[in-house]
Amino acid sequence: MTDEPPLRRRPTEELPGNAPQHPPSAQPQPAGEGADPTNGGPVPLTAPRDGTPEPAATPAELAEVVARFAAGTGPVALDAERASGYRYSQRAYLVQLRRAGAGTALIDPLPLPDLSALDAVIGEAEWVLHAASQDLPCLAEVGLRPRRLFDTELAARLAGFERVGLAALTEQLLGFTLEKHHSAADWSSRPLPESWLTYAALDVELLTDLRDALDAELARQGKSAWAEEEFAALVRTGARPPRVRAEPWRRTSGIHRLRGARAQARVRSMWYARDQIAARRDAAPGRVLPDSAIIAAAELDPKDEKTLLTLPGFGGRSVRRLARTWLAALDDARQLPDDSLPVSPAVEGPPPPHRWAERDPVAAGRLARCREVVIRISGAHNLPPENLITPDSIRRLAWTPPEELSEASVAETLRGLNAREWQIGLLTPDLTEA
């Protein structure tokens, strides 16, 4: 539990978690229309209780943050802001923390790329994050790696909440609304506006209060041990960078419209040309050239600049400057011998489920029965089926079941597919029968 007095939530409604109340003096001031707390409505949270701090950007300022958080107590709420959609990298451009006795701190990791000194003083505390898997890789890049954590989004999923976004949960459980209109901002820009910094500080303002409410609800439902297993798995694997796909160009939006290996070769050639430019500029690939433009060029295969620039997506000045690059990529694909054209990738694991009935009707029957088990048990325990077991795990089990069928062999198969022990315990008897 946090040692920091929680903010006061709406008193007119009984909500899961039964979070403790905060002295009235700490309640944020309501703002905006429809925010009248006297009628039981949610209260907009517009400013941190201690004010909006300036981001630490020098070694001396970082040392002061480290000292404050070393003296703090209880869990540490953390968040990170990236610039997805603007930058090629997924690095953190702002790190936010809050802890009882330390207050809120914002850190600019551009001039301070090594936060290992901070990690040393908060590493043994429980870290509270929302959707931790999104932030753990970029936090690891700056030297922040949790030993224990509590993921409020994952906890809400396990507890059966339908809306698990941070703003939805703080409104439902704590009675405060958070504005999320800066969530897609370009956090790599400098200086960061004051309103953005306030938004960032508010993202950690309520995390420990939310953690306590969700922890109480998980305990009430008898799911605390499940959450502990899930959080431990995040600690083990959450900081790993995303797996690099063997042929990432195949995910180009609209590629399904193309026919023929030669057209796919044009997509591949243009995709890699764009990717090199995006990496060099540290710009999101879609800002260099949209997917729709790649598909249009792959369909028409223009051979001169005039024709290329008439296609949708090629009208921008920066795109036009690279016309020779795009034409060269198309020409490279044009010159490829037939034996160098893309071929359908080998499918790893089971085929798509819609093909099971014709390829292996017996396996299709197993899959249907196993899915029925997952839906029934997830419904009985009030949690999403995908949090009970990953769909891929069920497909692999149904396509290639153990040769010697028993509860022990099914459990071992699920364990090999990275299922947690609580999932194995719930599912194994009925999956074995199915």
Short mmCIF file of C-alpha atoms in Angstrom, two decimals:
data_model
loop_
_atom_site.label_atom_id
_atom_site.label_comp_id
_atom_site.label_asym_id
_atom_site.label_seq_id
_atom_site.Cartn_x
_atom_site.Cartn_y
_atom_site.Cartn_z
CA MET A 1 0.00 0.00 0.00
CA THR A 2 1.13 3.55 -0.60
CA ASP A 3 2.12 5.74 2.33
CA GLU A 4 0.79 8.83 0.53
CA PRO A 5 -2.70 10.00 1.46
CA PRO A 6 -4.90 9.29 -1.57
CA LEU A 7 -6.98 11.91 -3.29
CA ARG A 8 -10.62 11.98 -2.26
CA ARG A 9 -12.84 10.08 -4.65
CA ARG A 10 -16.54 10.60 -5.31
CA PRO A 11 -18.35 9.75 -2.03
CA THR A 12 -21.82 9.16 -3.53
CA GLU A 13 -21.08 5.86 -5.23
CA GLU A 14 -19.84 2.52 -3.97
CA LEU A 15 -17.06 1.29 -6.27
CA PRO A 16 -14.81 -1.76 -6.28
CA GLY A 17 -11.66 -1.30 -4.27
CA ASN A 18 -13.10 0.81 -1.43
CA ALA A 19 -10.12 3.17 -1.53
CA PRO A 20 -9.50 5.31 1.58
CA GLN A 21 -10.45 8.97 1.54
CA HIS A 22 -8.22 12.01 1.43
CA PRO A 23 -8.47 15.16 3.54
CA PRO A 24 -10.64 17.74 1.74
CA SER A 25 -7.76 20.19 1.42
CA ALA A 26 -6.06 17.95 -1.12
CA GLN A 27 -9.02 17.71 -3.47
CA PRO A 28 -8.31 19.33 -6.85
CA GLN A 29 -10.44 22.27 -7.88
CA PRO A 30 -13.24 21.36 -10.29
CA ALA A 31 -13.06 22.93 -13.73
CA GLY A 32 -15.17 22.85 -16.86
CA GLU A 33 -18.78 22.04 -17.54
CA GLY A 34 -20.47 18.98 -16.13
CA ALA A 35 -17.95 18.74 -13.29
CA ASP A 36 -20.17 19.53 -10.34
CA PRO A 37 -19.10 17.11 -7.58
CA THR A 38 -22.18 17.95 -5.52
CA ASN A 39 -24.37 15.91 -7.86
CA GLY A 40 -22.07 12.91 -7.83
CA GLY A 41 -20.39 13.66 -11.17
CA PRO A 42 -16.69 13.04 -11.75
CA VAL A 43 -14.26 15.86 -10.91
CA PRO A 44 -11.83 16.97 -13.65
CA LEU A 45 -8.26 16.77 -12.40
CA THR A 46 -6.56 19.79 -13.97
CA ALA A 47 -3.39 20.29 -11.91
CA PRO A 48 -1.09 18.13 -9.76
CA ARG A 49 -1.62 18.57 -6.03
CA ASP A 50 1.95 19.87 -5.63
CA GLY A 51 2.02 21.90 -8.85
CA THR A 52 3.67 21.08 -12.16
CA PRO A 53 7.44 20.55 -11.76
CA GLU A 54 10.01 21.61 -14.31
CA PRO A 55 11.77 18.63 -15.96
CA ALA A 56 15.17 17.79 -14.51
CA ALA A 57 17.66 18.35 -17.33
CA THR A 58 21.08 18.66 -15.65
CA PRO A 59 23.15 16.26 -13.53
CA ALA A 60 22.60 18.47 -10.48
CA GLU A 61 18.83 18.46 -10.98
CA LEU A 62 18.87 14.68 -11.46
CA ALA A 63 20.89 14.28 -8.24
CA GLU A 64 18.21 16.27 -6.39
CA VAL A 65 15.49 13.97 -7.78
CA VAL A 66 17.51 10.91 -6.78
CA ALA A 67 17.90 12.23 -3.23
CA ARG A 68 14.17 12.99 -2.93
CA PHE A 69 13.10 9.57 -4.17
CA ALA A 70 15.65 7.82 -1.97
CA ALA A 71 14.01 9.54 1.01
CA GLY A 72 10.49 8.69 -0.17
CA THR A 73 8.50 5.66 0.91
CA GLY A 74 6.15 3.15 -0.64
CA PRO A 75 5.52 2.35 -4.30
CA VAL A 76 6.86 4.48 -7.15
CA ALA A 77 4.46 5.52 -9.89
CA LEU A 78 6.17 5.75 -13.29
CA ASP A 79 5.26 6.68 -16.83
CA ALA A 80 7.13 7.58 -20.00
CA GLU A 81 6.18 9.65 -23.01
CA ARG A 82 7.38 8.58 -26.46
CA ALA A 83 6.89 10.18 -29.87
CA SER A 84 5.24 7.34 -31.75
CA GLY A 85 3.98 8.58 -35.08
CA TYR A 86 6.68 11.26 -35.18
CA ARG A 87 9.97 9.45 -34.57
CA TYR A 88 11.54 6.25 -35.88
CA SER A 89 12.77 5.21 -32.46
CA GLN A 90 10.59 4.25 -29.51
CA ARG A 91 12.81 5.97 -26.97
CA ALA A 92 11.47 7.89 -23.99
CA TYR A 93 11.34 11.67 -24.35
CA LEU A 94 10.02 12.31 -20.85
CA VAL A 95 9.99 10.19 -17.69
CA GLN A 96 7.51 10.89 -14.90
CA LEU A 97 7.68 9.59 -11.32
CA ARG A 98 5.77 10.09 -8.09
CA ARG A 99 6.35 8.70 -4.62
CA ALA A 100 5.06 9.45 -1.13
CA GLY A 101 7.49 11.81 0.58
CA ALA A 102 9.13 12.71 -2.73
CA GLY A 103 6.32 14.27 -4.73
CA THR A 104 6.30 14.25 -8.52
CA ALA A 105 9.38 14.55 -10.72
CA LEU A 106 9.72 14.95 -14.47
CA ILE A 107 13.01 14.00 -16.13
CA ASP A 108 14.21 14.91 -19.62
CA PRO A 109 16.17 11.86 -20.83
CA LEU A 110 17.62 13.70 -23.86
CA PRO A 111 20.35 15.44 -21.82
CA LEU A 112 20.13 12.72 -19.12
CA PRO A 113 20.21 9.38 -20.98
CA ASP A 114 21.51 7.37 -17.99
CA LEU A 115 19.12 7.16 -15.05
CA SER A 116 20.83 4.22 -13.36
CA ALA A 117 21.47 6.34 -10.26
CA LEU A 118 17.72 6.74 -9.87
CA ASP A 119 17.23 3.04 -10.52
CA ALA A 120 19.60 2.28 -7.65
CA VAL A 121 17.42 4.07 -5.09
CA ILE A 122 13.97 2.97 -6.31
CA GLY A 123 14.86 -0.45 -7.70
CA GLU A 124 13.67 -2.44 -4.69
CA ALA A 125 10.36 -0.59 -4.42
CA GLU A 126 7.22 -1.72 -6.20
CA TRP A 127 6.80 0.22 -9.45
CA VAL A 128 3.28 1.14 -10.52
CA LEU A 129 2.70 1.57 -14.26
CA HIS A 130 -0.31 1.60 -16.54
CA ALA A 131 0.09 -0.70 -19.56
CA ALA A 132 3.63 -1.50 -18.44
CA SER A 133 4.59 -3.47 -21.55
CA GLN A 134 4.43 -0.24 -23.58
CA ASP A 135 6.90 1.64 -21.37
CA LEU A 136 9.27 -0.99 -19.97
CA PRO A 137 11.49 -1.22 -23.10
CA CYS A 138 12.09 2.54 -23.33
CA LEU A 139 12.61 2.78 -19.55
CA ALA A 140 15.20 0.01 -19.78
CA GLU A 141 17.06 2.04 -22.42
CA VAL A 142 17.68 4.77 -19.82
CA GLY A 143 18.64 2.32 -17.08
CA LEU A 144 15.31 1.86 -15.28
CA ARG A 145 14.35 -1.80 -14.73
CA PRO A 146 11.78 -2.86 -12.11
CA ARG A 147 12.28 -5.77 -9.73
CA ARG A 148 8.61 -5.67 -8.70
CA LEU A 149 5.70 -3.95 -10.40
CA PHE A 150 1.97 -3.48 -10.41
CA ASP A 151 0.33 -2.88 -13.79
CA THR A 152 -2.96 -1.05 -13.30
CA GLU A 153 -4.24 -1.84 -16.81
CA LEU A 154 -3.51 -5.55 -16.48
CA ALA A 155 -4.98 -5.59 -12.97
CA ALA A 156 -8.17 -4.03 -14.33
CA ARG A 157 -8.38 -6.68 -17.05
CA LEU A 158 -7.99 -9.46 -14.52
CA ALA A 159 -10.65 -7.84 -12.34
CA GLY A 160 -13.09 -7.84 -15.25
CA PHE A 161 -13.37 -4.11 -15.98
CA GLU A 162 -14.66 -3.42 -19.48
CA ARG A 163 -12.88 -0.06 -19.85
CA VAL A 164 -9.25 -0.29 -18.79
CA GLY A 165 -7.77 3.00 -20.01
CA LEU A 166 -6.19 5.16 -17.31
CA ALA A 167 -8.79 7.93 -17.62
CA ALA A 168 -11.70 5.48 -17.53
CA LEU A 169 -10.38 3.72 -14.44
CA THR A 170 -9.60 6.88 -12.47
CA GLU A 171 -13.09 8.13 -13.21
CA GLN A 172 -14.79 4.88 -12.27
CA LEU A 173 -12.73 4.01 -9.19
CA LEU A 174 -11.55 7.38 -7.88
CA GLY A 175 -14.10 9.85 -9.20
CA PHE A 176 -11.63 12.00 -11.15
CA THR A 177 -11.38 12.57 -14.89
CA LEU A 178 -8.07 12.97 -16.70
CA GLU A 179 -7.77 14.76 -20.03
CA LYS A 180 -5.93 12.65 -22.62
CA HIS A 181 -5.70 15.13 -25.49
CA HIS A 182 -1.87 15.23 -25.38
CA SER A 183 -1.41 11.46 -25.56
CA ALA A 184 -0.47 11.57 -29.26
CA ALA A 185 1.69 14.70 -29.04
CA ASP A 186 5.22 14.97 -30.39
CA TRP A 187 7.08 14.61 -27.11
CA SER A 188 10.41 14.91 -28.88
CA SER A 189 9.80 18.64 -29.46
CA ARG A 190 11.52 21.16 -27.21
CA PRO A 191 10.66 23.14 -25.19
CA LEU A 192 7.69 21.18 -23.93
CA PRO A 193 4.65 23.40 -23.33
CA GLU A 194 3.46 23.90 -19.77
CA SER A 195 0.13 22.24 -20.56
CA TRP A 196 1.96 19.12 -21.77
CA LEU A 197 4.04 18.97 -18.60
CA THR A 198 0.89 19.24 -16.48
CA TYR A 199 -0.68 16.43 -18.49
CA ALA A 200 2.44 14.29 -17.98
CA ALA A 201 2.55 14.93 -14.24
CA LEU A 202 -1.14 14.02 -13.90
CA ASP A 203 -0.45 10.64 -15.52
CA VAL A 204 1.35 9.57 -12.32
CA GLU A 205 -0.72 11.66 -9.89
CA LEU A 206 -3.31 8.96 -9.22
CA LEU A 207 -1.44 5.76 -10.09
CA THR A 208 -0.76 4.63 -6.53
CA ASP A 209 -4.33 5.45 -5.48
CA LEU A 210 -5.57 3.45 -8.45
CA ARG A 211 -3.18 0.63 -7.58
CA ASP A 212 -4.66 0.40 -4.08
CA ALA A 213 -8.25 0.34 -5.35
CA LEU A 214 -7.47 -2.37 -7.91
CA ASP A 215 -5.42 -4.38 -5.45
CA ALA A 216 -8.37 -4.42 -3.06
CA GLU A 217 -10.72 -5.50 -5.85
CA LEU A 218 -8.39 -8.31 -6.94
CA ALA A 219 -8.22 -9.50 -3.34
CA ARG A 220 -12.02 -9.40 -3.09
CA GLN A 221 -12.29 -11.57 -6.21
CA GLY A 222 -9.58 -13.97 -5.06
CA LYS A 223 -7.29 -13.03 -7.95
CA SER A 224 -4.30 -11.52 -6.14
CA ALA A 225 -2.10 -14.55 -6.78
CA TRP A 226 -3.00 -14.46 -10.48
CA ALA A 227 -1.94 -10.82 -10.70
CA GLU A 228 1.33 -11.54 -8.90
CA GLU A 229 2.20 -14.17 -11.51
CA GLU A 230 1.35 -11.82 -14.36
CA PHE A 231 3.37 -8.97 -12.88
CA ALA A 232 6.35 -11.26 -12.27
CA ALA A 233 6.24 -12.33 -15.92
CA LEU A 234 6.28 -8.66 -16.97
CA VAL A 235 9.35 -8.07 -14.83
CA ARG A 236 11.11 -11.00 -16.53
CA THR A 237 10.23 -10.17 -20.12
CA GLY A 238 8.69 -6.71 -20.35
CA ALA A 239 11.92 -4.82 -21.03
CA ARG A 240 12.78 -6.87 -24.09
CA PRO A 241 12.53 -4.93 -27.35
CA PRO A 242 9.78 -6.06 -29.74
CA ARG A 243 10.61 -9.08 -31.85
CA VAL A 244 11.92 -8.09 -35.28
CA ARG A 245 9.78 -9.59 -38.01
CA ALA A 246 11.52 -11.51 -40.79
CA GLU A 247 9.71 -9.59 -43.55
CA PRO A 248 8.28 -6.42 -41.99
CA TRP A 249 7.35 -4.96 -45.40
CA ARG A 250 4.52 -7.50 -45.63
CA ARG A 251 2.63 -5.46 -43.02
CA THR A 252 2.34 -2.47 -45.37
CA SER A 253 -1.27 -1.34 -45.15
CA GLY A 254 -3.17 -2.22 -48.32
CA ILE A 255 -0.72 -4.87 -49.58
CA HIS A 256 -3.58 -7.37 -49.80
CA ARG A 257 -4.86 -5.48 -52.86
CA LEU A 258 -1.76 -6.31 -54.91
CA ARG A 259 -1.55 -9.29 -57.21
CA GLY A 260 1.66 -11.00 -58.25
CA ALA A 261 5.16 -11.38 -56.87
CA ARG A 262 6.53 -8.53 -59.00
CA ALA A 263 4.13 -6.03 -57.38
CA GLN A 264 5.15 -7.33 -53.96
CA ALA A 265 8.78 -6.83 -54.94
CA ARG A 266 8.01 -3.18 -55.65
CA VAL A 267 6.47 -2.81 -52.19
CA ARG A 268 9.49 -4.50 -50.62
CA SER A 269 11.98 -2.29 -52.47
CA MET A 270 10.16 0.95 -51.64
CA TRP A 271 9.56 -0.13 -48.02
CA TYR A 272 13.27 -0.64 -47.38
CA ALA A 273 14.17 2.61 -49.18
CA ARG A 274 11.73 4.45 -46.95
CA ASP A 275 12.95 2.65 -43.83
CA GLN A 276 16.57 3.70 -44.44
CA ILE A 277 15.53 7.33 -44.81
CA ALA A 278 13.29 7.17 -41.73
CA ALA A 279 16.04 5.65 -39.60
CA ARG A 280 18.55 8.26 -40.79
CA ARG A 281 16.15 11.11 -40.03
CA ASP A 282 14.75 9.50 -36.87
CA ALA A 283 11.30 10.09 -38.35
CA ALA A 284 8.28 7.81 -38.31
CA PRO A 285 8.23 5.95 -41.66
CA GLY A 286 4.68 7.09 -42.40
CA ARG A 287 5.84 10.71 -42.22
CA VAL A 288 8.50 10.02 -44.85
CA LEU A 289 6.09 8.29 -47.24
CA PRO A 290 2.63 6.94 -46.35
CA ASP A 291 1.82 3.28 -46.93
CA SER A 292 -0.91 4.31 -49.35
CA ALA A 293 1.71 5.95 -51.60
CA ILE A 294 3.83 2.78 -51.63
CA ILE A 295 0.80 0.71 -52.65
CA ALA A 296 -0.20 3.20 -55.35
CA ALA A 297 3.31 3.13 -56.84
CA ALA A 298 3.46 -0.66 -56.64
CA GLU A 299 0.17 -0.91 -58.52
CA LEU A 300 1.05 1.53 -61.34
CA ASP A 301 4.85 1.03 -61.48
CA PRO A 302 5.61 4.56 -62.80
CA LYS A 303 8.84 4.89 -64.75
CA ASP A 304 9.30 8.66 -64.73
CA GLU A 305 9.07 11.45 -62.21
CA LYS A 306 6.08 13.16 -63.82
CA THR A 307 3.94 10.03 -63.59
CA LEU A 308 5.15 9.23 -60.07
CA LEU A 309 4.23 12.66 -58.72
CA THR A 310 0.66 12.38 -59.98
CA LEU A 311 0.02 9.43 -57.63
CA PRO A 312 -1.74 9.91 -54.27
CA GLY A 313 0.74 10.51 -51.46
CA PHE A 314 3.53 11.94 -53.63
CA GLY A 315 2.41 15.57 -53.61
CA GLY A 316 4.31 16.79 -50.54
CA ARG A 317 7.48 18.80 -51.00
CA SER A 318 9.69 16.45 -48.95
CA VAL A 319 8.31 13.42 -50.84
CA ARG A 320 8.90 15.09 -54.22
CA ARG A 321 12.52 15.81 -53.28
CA LEU A 322 13.02 12.05 -52.94
CA ALA A 323 11.42 11.20 -56.29
CA ARG A 324 14.66 9.77 -57.66
CA THR A 325 14.96 7.53 -54.61
CA TRP A 326 11.47 6.13 -55.13
CA LEU A 327 12.03 5.65 -58.87
CA ALA A 328 15.33 3.88 -58.19
CA ALA A 329 13.60 1.53 -55.74
CA LEU A 330 10.95 0.72 -58.35
CA ASP A 331 13.63 0.16 -60.97
CA ASP A 332 15.51 -2.21 -58.63
CA ALA A 333 12.35 -4.31 -58.30
CA ARG A 334 11.85 -4.19 -62.06
CA GLN A 335 15.34 -5.57 -62.71
CA LEU A 336 15.05 -8.51 -60.29
CA PRO A 337 15.23 -11.98 -61.86
CA ASP A 338 12.20 -14.16 -61.26
CA ASP A 339 14.00 -16.35 -58.75
CA SER A 340 14.63 -13.29 -56.54
CA LEU A 341 10.99 -12.25 -56.28
CA PRO A 342 9.16 -12.63 -52.94
CA VAL A 343 7.65 -16.00 -52.21
CA SER A 344 4.95 -16.79 -49.71
CA PRO A 345 6.59 -17.14 -46.30
CA ALA A 346 6.63 -20.49 -44.59
CA VAL A 347 3.91 -20.56 -41.96
CA GLU A 348 5.25 -21.19 -38.47
CA GLY A 349 2.77 -23.10 -36.38
CA PRO A 350 -0.85 -23.88 -37.20
CA PRO A 351 -2.54 -22.59 -40.37
CA PRO A 352 -5.22 -19.88 -40.14
CA PRO A 353 -8.26 -21.30 -38.30
CA HIS A 354 -10.59 -20.81 -41.29
CA ARG A 355 -8.59 -23.44 -43.18
CA TRP A 356 -8.69 -26.08 -40.47
CA ALA A 357 -11.98 -27.68 -41.52
CA GLU A 358 -10.65 -28.62 -44.95
CA ARG A 359 -7.11 -29.49 -43.89
CA ASP A 360 -7.82 -31.39 -40.67
CA PRO A 361 -11.47 -31.66 -39.61
CA VAL A 362 -10.52 -33.51 -36.42
CA ALA A 363 -8.23 -30.65 -35.36
CA ALA A 364 -10.97 -28.16 -36.25
CA GLY A 365 -13.28 -29.98 -33.86
CA ARG A 366 -10.64 -29.89 -31.12
CA LEU A 367 -10.19 -26.15 -31.62
CA ALA A 368 -13.93 -25.49 -31.40
CA ARG A 369 -14.21 -27.46 -28.18
CA CYS A 370 -11.14 -25.81 -26.65
CA ARG A 371 -12.46 -22.36 -27.52
CA GLU A 372 -15.75 -23.22 -25.83
CA VAL A 373 -13.80 -24.16 -22.69
CA VAL A 374 -11.89 -20.86 -22.69
CA ILE A 375 -15.04 -18.79 -23.20
CA ARG A 376 -16.93 -20.66 -20.48
CA ILE A 377 -14.16 -20.47 -17.88
CA SER A 378 -13.29 -16.84 -18.64
CA GLY A 379 -16.96 -15.94 -18.27
CA ALA A 380 -17.20 -17.80 -14.97
CA HIS A 381 -14.22 -15.87 -13.62
CA ASN A 382 -15.15 -12.48 -15.11
CA LEU A 383 -12.07 -11.82 -17.23
CA PRO A 384 -11.34 -11.50 -20.95
CA PRO A 385 -10.62 -14.81 -22.74
CA GLU A 386 -7.28 -13.47 -24.05
CA ASN A 387 -6.12 -12.84 -20.47
CA LEU A 388 -7.08 -16.38 -19.49
CA ILE A 389 -4.93 -17.80 -22.30
CA THR A 390 -3.53 -16.43 -25.54
CA PRO A 391 -5.49 -17.48 -28.65
CA ASP A 392 -2.23 -18.67 -30.24
CA SER A 393 -1.62 -21.07 -27.36
CA ILE A 394 -5.05 -22.64 -27.81
CA ARG A 395 -4.51 -22.99 -31.57
CA ARG A 396 -1.14 -24.68 -31.09
CA LEU A 397 -2.51 -27.05 -28.46
CA ALA A 398 -5.48 -28.00 -30.65
CA TRP A 399 -3.41 -28.42 -33.81
CA THR A 400 -0.68 -30.53 -32.21
CA PRO A 401 -1.93 -32.04 -28.94
CA PRO A 402 0.37 -34.21 -26.80
CA GLU A 403 0.80 -37.75 -28.10
CA GLU A 404 0.06 -39.19 -24.67
CA LEU A 405 -3.03 -37.26 -23.66
CA SER A 406 -3.32 -36.57 -19.93
CA GLU A 407 -3.75 -33.59 -17.65
CA ALA A 408 -0.01 -33.67 -16.95
CA SER A 409 0.92 -33.62 -20.63
CA VAL A 410 -1.58 -30.86 -21.44
CA ALA A 411 -0.28 -28.83 -18.52
CA GLU A 412 3.29 -29.29 -19.72
CA THR A 413 2.31 -28.22 -23.24
CA LEU A 414 0.68 -25.07 -21.90
CA ARG A 415 3.73 -24.39 -19.76
CA GLY A 416 5.91 -24.66 -22.84
CA LEU A 417 3.67 -22.04 -24.47
CA ASN A 418 4.42 -19.64 -21.57
CA ALA A 419 1.07 -20.03 -19.84
CA ARG A 420 1.09 -19.02 -16.17
CA GLU A 421 0.48 -21.57 -13.43
CA TRP A 422 -2.86 -20.01 -12.50
CA GLN A 423 -4.00 -20.34 -16.11
CA ILE A 424 -2.81 -23.94 -16.28
CA GLY A 425 -4.64 -24.78 -13.08
CA LEU A 426 -7.93 -23.32 -14.31
CA LEU A 427 -7.83 -24.74 -17.83
CA THR A 428 -6.04 -28.08 -17.83
CA PRO A 429 -8.81 -30.45 -16.66
CA ASP A 430 -11.43 -29.14 -19.11
CA LEU A 431 -8.98 -28.70 -22.00
CA THR A 432 -7.81 -32.28 -21.57
CA GLU A 433 -11.40 -33.48 -21.75
CA ALA A 434 -12.10 -31.26 -24.78
#
